[in-house]
Short mmCIF file of C-alpha atoms in Angstrom, two decimals:
data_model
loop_
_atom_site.label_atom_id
_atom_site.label_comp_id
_atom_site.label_asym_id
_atom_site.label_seq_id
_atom_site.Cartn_x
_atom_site.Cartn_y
_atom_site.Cartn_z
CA UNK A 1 -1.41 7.39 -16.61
CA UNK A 2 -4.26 7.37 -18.91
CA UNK A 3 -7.01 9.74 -19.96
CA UNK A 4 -9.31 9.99 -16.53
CA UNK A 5 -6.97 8.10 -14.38
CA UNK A 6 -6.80 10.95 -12.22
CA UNK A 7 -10.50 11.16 -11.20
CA UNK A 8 -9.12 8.89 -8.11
CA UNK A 9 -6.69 11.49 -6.88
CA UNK A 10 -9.79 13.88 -7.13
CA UNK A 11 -9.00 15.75 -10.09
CA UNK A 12 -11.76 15.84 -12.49
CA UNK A 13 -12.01 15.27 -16.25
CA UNK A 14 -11.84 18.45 -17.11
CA UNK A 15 -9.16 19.60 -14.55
CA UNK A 16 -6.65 16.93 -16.20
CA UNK A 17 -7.47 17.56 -19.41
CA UNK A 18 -6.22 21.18 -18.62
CA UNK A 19 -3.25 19.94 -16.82
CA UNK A 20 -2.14 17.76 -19.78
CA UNK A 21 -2.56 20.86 -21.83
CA UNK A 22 -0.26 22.54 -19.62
CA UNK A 23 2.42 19.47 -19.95
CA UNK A 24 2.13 19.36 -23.59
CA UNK A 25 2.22 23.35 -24.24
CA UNK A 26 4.31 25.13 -21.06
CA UNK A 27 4.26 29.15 -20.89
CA UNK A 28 0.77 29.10 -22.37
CA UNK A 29 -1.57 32.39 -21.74
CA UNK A 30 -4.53 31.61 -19.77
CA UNK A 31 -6.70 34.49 -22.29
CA UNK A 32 -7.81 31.94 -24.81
CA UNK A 33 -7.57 28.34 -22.46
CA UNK A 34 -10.90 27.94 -22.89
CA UNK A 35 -10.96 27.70 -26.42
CA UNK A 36 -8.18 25.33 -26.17
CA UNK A 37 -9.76 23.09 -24.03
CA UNK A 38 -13.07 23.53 -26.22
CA UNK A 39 -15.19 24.75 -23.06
CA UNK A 40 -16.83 28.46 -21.52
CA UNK A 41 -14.49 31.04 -19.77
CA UNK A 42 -16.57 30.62 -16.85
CA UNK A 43 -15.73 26.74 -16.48
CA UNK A 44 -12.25 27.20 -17.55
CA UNK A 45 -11.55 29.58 -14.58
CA UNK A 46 -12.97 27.15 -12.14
CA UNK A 47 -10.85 24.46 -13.44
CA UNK A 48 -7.52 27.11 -13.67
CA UNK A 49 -8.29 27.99 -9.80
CA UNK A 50 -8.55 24.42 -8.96
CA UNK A 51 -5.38 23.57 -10.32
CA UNK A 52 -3.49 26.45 -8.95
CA UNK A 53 -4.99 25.49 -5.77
CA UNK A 54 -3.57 21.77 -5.92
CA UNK A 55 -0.19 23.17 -6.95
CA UNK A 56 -0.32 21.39 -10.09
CA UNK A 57 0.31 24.76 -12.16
CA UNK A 58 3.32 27.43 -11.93
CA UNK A 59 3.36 30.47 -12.76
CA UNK A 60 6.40 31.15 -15.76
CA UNK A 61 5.27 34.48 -16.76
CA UNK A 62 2.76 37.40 -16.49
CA UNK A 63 -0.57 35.44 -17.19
CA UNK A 64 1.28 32.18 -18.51
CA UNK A 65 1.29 29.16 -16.90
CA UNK A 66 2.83 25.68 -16.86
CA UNK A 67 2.16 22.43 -15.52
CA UNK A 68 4.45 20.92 -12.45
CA UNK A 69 6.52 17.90 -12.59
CA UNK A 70 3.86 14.90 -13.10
CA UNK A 71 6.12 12.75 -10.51
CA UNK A 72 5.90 15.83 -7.57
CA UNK A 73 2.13 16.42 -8.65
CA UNK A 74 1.06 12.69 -8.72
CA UNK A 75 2.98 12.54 -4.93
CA UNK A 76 1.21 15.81 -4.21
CA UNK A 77 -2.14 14.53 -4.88
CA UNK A 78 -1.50 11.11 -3.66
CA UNK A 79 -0.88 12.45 -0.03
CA UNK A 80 -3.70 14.45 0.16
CA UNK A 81 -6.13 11.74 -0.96
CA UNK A 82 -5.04 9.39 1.56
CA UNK A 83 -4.78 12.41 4.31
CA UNK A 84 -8.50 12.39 3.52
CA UNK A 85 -9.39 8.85 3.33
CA UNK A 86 -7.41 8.02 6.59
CA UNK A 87 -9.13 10.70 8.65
CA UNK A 88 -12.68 9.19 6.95
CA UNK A 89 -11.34 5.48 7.78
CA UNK A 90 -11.06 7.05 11.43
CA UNK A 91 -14.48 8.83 11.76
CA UNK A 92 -16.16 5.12 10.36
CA UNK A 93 -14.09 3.39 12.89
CA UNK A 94 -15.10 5.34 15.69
CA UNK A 95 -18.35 5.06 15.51
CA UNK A 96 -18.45 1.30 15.96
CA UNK A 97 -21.12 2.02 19.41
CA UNK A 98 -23.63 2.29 16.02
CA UNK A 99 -23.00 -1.71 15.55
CA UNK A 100 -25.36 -2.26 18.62
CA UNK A 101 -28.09 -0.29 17.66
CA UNK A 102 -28.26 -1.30 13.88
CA UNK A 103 -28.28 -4.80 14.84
CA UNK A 104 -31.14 -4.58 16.65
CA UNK A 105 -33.18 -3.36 13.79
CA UNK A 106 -31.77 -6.63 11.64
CA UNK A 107 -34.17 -9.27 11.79
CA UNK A 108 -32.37 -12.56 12.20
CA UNK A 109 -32.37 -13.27 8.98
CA UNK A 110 -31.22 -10.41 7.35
CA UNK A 111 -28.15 -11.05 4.86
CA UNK A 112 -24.91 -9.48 5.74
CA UNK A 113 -23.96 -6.94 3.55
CA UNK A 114 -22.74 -8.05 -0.15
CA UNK A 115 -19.13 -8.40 -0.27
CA UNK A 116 -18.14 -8.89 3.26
CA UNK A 117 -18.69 -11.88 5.48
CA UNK A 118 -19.12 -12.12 9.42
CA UNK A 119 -16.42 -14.60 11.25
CA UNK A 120 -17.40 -15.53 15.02
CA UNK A 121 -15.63 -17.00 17.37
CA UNK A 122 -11.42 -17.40 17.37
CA UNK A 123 -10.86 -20.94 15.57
CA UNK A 124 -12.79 -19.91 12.62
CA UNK A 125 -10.90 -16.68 12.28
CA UNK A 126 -7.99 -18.21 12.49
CA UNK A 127 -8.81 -21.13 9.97
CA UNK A 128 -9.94 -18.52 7.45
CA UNK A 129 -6.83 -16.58 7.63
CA UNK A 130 -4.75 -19.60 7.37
CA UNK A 131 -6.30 -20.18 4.35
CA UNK A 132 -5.65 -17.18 2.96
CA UNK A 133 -2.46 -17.05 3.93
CA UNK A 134 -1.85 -20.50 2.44
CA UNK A 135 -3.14 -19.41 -1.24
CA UNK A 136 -2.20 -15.97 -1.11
CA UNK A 137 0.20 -15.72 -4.35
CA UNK A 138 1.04 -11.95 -4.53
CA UNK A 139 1.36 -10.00 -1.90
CA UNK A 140 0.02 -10.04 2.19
CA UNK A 141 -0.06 -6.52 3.97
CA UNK A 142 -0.55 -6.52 7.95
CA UNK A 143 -0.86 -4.09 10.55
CA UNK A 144 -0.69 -6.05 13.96
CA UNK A 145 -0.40 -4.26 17.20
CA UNK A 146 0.75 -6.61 19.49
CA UNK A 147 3.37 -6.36 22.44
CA UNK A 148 4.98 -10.02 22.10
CA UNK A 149 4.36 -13.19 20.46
CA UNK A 150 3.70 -16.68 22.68
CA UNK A 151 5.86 -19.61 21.74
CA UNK A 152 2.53 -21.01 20.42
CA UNK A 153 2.02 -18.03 18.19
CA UNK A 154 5.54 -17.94 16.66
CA UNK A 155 5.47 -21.86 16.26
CA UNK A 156 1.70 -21.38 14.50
CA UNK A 157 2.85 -18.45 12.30
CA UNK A 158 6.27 -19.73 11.41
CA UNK A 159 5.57 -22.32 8.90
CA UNK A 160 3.05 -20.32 6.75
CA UNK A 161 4.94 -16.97 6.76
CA UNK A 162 7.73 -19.15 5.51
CA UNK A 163 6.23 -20.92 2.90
CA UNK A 164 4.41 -17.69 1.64
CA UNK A 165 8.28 -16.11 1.50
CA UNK A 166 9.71 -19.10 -0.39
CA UNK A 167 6.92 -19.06 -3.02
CA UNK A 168 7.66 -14.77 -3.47
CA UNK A 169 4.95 -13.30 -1.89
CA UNK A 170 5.70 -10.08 -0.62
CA UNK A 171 5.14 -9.43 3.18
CA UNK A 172 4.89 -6.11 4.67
CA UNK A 173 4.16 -6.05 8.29
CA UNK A 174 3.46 -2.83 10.82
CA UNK A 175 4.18 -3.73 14.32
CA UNK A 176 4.03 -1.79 17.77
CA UNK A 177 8.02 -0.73 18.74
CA UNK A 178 6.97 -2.24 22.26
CA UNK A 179 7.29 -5.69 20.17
CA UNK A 180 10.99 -5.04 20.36
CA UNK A 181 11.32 -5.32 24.15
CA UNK A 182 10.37 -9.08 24.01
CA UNK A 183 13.34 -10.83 22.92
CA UNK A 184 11.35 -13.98 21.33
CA UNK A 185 9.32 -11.63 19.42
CA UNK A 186 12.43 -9.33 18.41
CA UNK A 187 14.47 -12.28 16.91
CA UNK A 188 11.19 -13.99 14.55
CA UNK A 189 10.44 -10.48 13.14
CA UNK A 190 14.18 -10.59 12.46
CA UNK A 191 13.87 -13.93 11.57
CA UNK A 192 11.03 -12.72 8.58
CA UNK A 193 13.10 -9.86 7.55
CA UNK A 194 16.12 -12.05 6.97
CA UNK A 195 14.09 -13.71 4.17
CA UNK A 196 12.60 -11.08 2.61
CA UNK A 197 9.57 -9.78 4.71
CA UNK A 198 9.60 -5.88 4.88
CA UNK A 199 8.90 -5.04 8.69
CA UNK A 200 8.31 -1.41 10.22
CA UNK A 201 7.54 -0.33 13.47
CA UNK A 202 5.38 2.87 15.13
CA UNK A 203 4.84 3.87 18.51
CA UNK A 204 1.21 4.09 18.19
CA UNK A 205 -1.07 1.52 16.05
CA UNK A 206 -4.62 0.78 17.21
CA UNK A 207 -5.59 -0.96 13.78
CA UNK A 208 -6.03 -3.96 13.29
CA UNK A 209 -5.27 -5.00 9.53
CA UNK A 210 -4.68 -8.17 7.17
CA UNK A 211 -4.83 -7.92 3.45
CA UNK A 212 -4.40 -10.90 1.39
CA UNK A 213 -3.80 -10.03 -2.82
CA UNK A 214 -5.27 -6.58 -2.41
CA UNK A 215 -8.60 -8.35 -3.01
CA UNK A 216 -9.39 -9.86 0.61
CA UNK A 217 -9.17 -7.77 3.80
CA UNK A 218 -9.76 -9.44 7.62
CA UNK A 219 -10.51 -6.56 10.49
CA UNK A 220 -11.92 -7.09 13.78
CA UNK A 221 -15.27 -6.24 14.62
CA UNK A 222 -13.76 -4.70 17.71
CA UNK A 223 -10.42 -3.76 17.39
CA UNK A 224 -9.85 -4.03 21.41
CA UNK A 225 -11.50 -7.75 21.94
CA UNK A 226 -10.47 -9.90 18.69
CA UNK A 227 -12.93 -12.40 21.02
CA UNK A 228 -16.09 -10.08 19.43
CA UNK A 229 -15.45 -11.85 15.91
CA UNK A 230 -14.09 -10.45 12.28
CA UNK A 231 -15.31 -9.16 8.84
CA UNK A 232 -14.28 -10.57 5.94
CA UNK A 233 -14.09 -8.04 3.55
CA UNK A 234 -13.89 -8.21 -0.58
CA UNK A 235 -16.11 -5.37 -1.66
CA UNK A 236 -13.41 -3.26 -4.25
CA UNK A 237 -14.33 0.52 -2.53
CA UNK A 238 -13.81 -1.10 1.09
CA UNK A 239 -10.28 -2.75 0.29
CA UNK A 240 -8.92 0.09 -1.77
CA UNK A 241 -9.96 2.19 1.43
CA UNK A 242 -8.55 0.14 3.68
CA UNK A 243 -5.49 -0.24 1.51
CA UNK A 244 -4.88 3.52 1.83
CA UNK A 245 -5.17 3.63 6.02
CA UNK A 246 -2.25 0.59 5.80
CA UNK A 247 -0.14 2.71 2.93
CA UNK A 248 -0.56 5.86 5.32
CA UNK A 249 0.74 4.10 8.80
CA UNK A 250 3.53 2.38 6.38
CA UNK A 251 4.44 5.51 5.22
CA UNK A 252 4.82 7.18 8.99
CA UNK A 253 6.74 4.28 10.54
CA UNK A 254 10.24 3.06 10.51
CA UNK A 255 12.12 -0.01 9.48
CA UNK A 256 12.95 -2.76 11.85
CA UNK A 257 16.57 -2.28 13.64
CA UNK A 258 18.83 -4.73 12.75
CA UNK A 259 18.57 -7.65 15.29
CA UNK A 260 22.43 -7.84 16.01
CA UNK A 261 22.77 -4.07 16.11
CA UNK A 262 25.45 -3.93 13.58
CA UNK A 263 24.99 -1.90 10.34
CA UNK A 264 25.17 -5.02 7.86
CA UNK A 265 23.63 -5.29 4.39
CA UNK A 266 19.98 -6.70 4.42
CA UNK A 267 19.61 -10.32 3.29
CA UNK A 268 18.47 -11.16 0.14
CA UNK A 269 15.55 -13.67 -0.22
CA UNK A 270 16.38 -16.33 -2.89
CA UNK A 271 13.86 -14.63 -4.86
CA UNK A 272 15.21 -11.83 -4.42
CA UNK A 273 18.66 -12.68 -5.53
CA UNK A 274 16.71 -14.57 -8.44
CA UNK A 275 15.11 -11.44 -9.60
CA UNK A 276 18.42 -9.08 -9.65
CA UNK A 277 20.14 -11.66 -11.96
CA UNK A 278 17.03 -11.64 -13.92
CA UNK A 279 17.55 -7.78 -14.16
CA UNK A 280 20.61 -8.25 -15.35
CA UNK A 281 20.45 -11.02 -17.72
CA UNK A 282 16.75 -10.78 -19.19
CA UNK A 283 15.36 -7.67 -20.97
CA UNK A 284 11.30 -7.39 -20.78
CA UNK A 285 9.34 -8.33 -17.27
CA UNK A 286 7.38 -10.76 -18.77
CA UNK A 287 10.76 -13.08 -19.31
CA UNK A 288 12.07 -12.33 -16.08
CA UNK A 289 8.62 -13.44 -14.17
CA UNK A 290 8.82 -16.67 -16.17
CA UNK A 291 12.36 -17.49 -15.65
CA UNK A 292 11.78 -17.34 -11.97
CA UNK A 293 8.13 -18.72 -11.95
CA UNK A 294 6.29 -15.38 -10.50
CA UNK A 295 3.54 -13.32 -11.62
CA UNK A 296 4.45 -9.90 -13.59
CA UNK A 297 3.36 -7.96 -10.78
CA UNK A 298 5.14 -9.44 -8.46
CA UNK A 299 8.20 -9.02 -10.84
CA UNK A 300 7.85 -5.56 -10.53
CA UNK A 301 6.76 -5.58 -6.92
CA UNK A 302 10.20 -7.08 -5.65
CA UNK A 303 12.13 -4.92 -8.75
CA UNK A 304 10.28 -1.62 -6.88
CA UNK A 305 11.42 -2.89 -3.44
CA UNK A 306 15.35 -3.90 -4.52
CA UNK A 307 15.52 -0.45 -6.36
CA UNK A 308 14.61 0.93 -2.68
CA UNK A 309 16.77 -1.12 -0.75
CA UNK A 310 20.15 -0.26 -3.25
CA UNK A 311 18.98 3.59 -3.44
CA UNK A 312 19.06 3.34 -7.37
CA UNK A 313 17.04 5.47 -9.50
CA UNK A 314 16.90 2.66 -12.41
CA UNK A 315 17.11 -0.89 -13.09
CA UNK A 316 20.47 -0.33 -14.71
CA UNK A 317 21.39 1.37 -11.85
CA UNK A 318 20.56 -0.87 -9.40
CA UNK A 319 22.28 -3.68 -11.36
CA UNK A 320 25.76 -1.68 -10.85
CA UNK A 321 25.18 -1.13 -7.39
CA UNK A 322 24.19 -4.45 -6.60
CA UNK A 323 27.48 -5.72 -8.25
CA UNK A 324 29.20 -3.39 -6.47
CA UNK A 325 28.00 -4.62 -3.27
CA UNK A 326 28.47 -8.30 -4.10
CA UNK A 327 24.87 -9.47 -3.76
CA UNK A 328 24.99 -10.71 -7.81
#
């Protein structure tokens, strides 16, 4: 992480460049910080507070200090920031009885705001997320809260959520556990997992959420009648925000049960496979995404994910264990 990086964690200049003090020199006496630091006593103890306060110092002696474990404060801060942002996300979308009222101070032919776009009616929504779907190269993230899945839907979705899996997009899905009690429904969100799709379920979703490359985000004007239209979203502050709400719900649900109920190995998607014997066979990323025709981040999107899935703290690791387990 580099100089400032932390600002979006809420940390501010000065507070990291105290912290990293405290990585680079442990046990040092808070007396003289400020002079280390090059700033007034007065700031210093404001910044010395506020990182006490975000548990990103310990205590090692009387009046000597040390900075925590980057990894535990990183996760620290991360889960407080998007405690925040989610409870924010949910004060903005409750207040959607304000749409009425504002748009009936808009003359008619008032712009929508910059960076997000206004879809009406049901075939256009669904044309425009085809479309994204169809040249989405990275990754698509969705939070859908349906109960079950028409034949029409399945047969519709099918086709594109393949073809998005067979090129290496990532898919992670959040679905409603009720999902589970209709059997059609059950077996094609086995049906995506079994090629690769990551698929969790909650008890309780009201969101409504498609994200296409972390640069394009579809939500429903009203969440309760998809009939009411869409946004269209690609404003950077809006996506990373609505990003966070979809990490958050990821982060509280659970995977998808197995669809035969036994206690089997996942399958591997062919890119999948293609990326462990890259692992093992190719040393930087940037040869491994060529040899298997995907984007760096990707690479290291699906290298994350396999790590995960094998319980491996490394690549080398993960490489054994994989082995091991006869998937390579």
């Amino acid at each position: 992480m580099s100089a400032h990086e932390m600002s979006i964690l809420g940390v501010s200049e000065g507070e990291e460049k105290m912290y990293r003090h405290f990585l680079r020199n442990p046990d040092t006496s808070t007396d003289s910080i400020h002079l280390l630091v090059h700033t007034d006593p007065g700031t210093a103890k404001e910044q010395l507070d506020r990182l006490r306060e975000l548990g990103l110092l310990r205590e090692t002696g009387p009046d000597r200090w040390a900075a925590t474990d980057p990894e535990a404060a990183v996760g620290r801060l991360m889960d407080m920031r998007l405690h925040d942002l989610h409870q924010e996300l949910r004060k903005v979308t409750r207040s959607r009885h304000l749409v009425d009222s504002l748009l009936a101070e808009r003359t008619p032919e008032a712009p929508v705001p910059l960076g997000v776009e206004q879809l009406t009616g049901l075939d256009q929504i669904r044309s425009r997320i085809d479309d994204l779907a169809f040249f989405a190269r990275e990754e698509i993230l969705s939070v859908e809260p349906y109960e079950a899945l028409s034949p029409e839907n399945i047969e519709h979705a099918r086709p594109l959520d393949m073809r998005c899996l067979r090129r290496g997009v990532r898919i992670r899905s959040i679905v409603l556990r009720a999902a589970l009690e209709h059997p059609p429904t059950f077996a094609y969100l086995g049906e995506l997992a079994s090629h690769g799709a990551r698929i969790r379920v909650t008890d309780d979703i009201s969101e409504r959420i498609l994200v296409y490359d972390r640069r394009t985000a579809v939500v429903p004007v009203n969440p309760d009648d998809t009939a009411c239209g869409a946004l269209l979203a690609r404003e950077e502050g809006l996506i990373s925000t609505i990003i966070a709400l979809f990490e958050r719900i990821w982060s509280q649900a659970e995977d998808l049960p197995s669809t035969s109920g036994d206690e089997e190995l996942p399958a591997l998607s062919d890119v999948e496979k293609r990326v462990l014997e890259a692992m093992c066979t190719v040393g930087k990323d940037e040869a491994g995404a060529r040899s298997i025709g995907v984007s760096v981040r990707t690479y290291r999107r699906h290298v994350a994910d396999l790590k995960h899935v094998l319980g491996a703290s490394s690549r080398a690791q993960a490489a054994l264990l994989a082995r091991e387990r006869g998937w390579i």
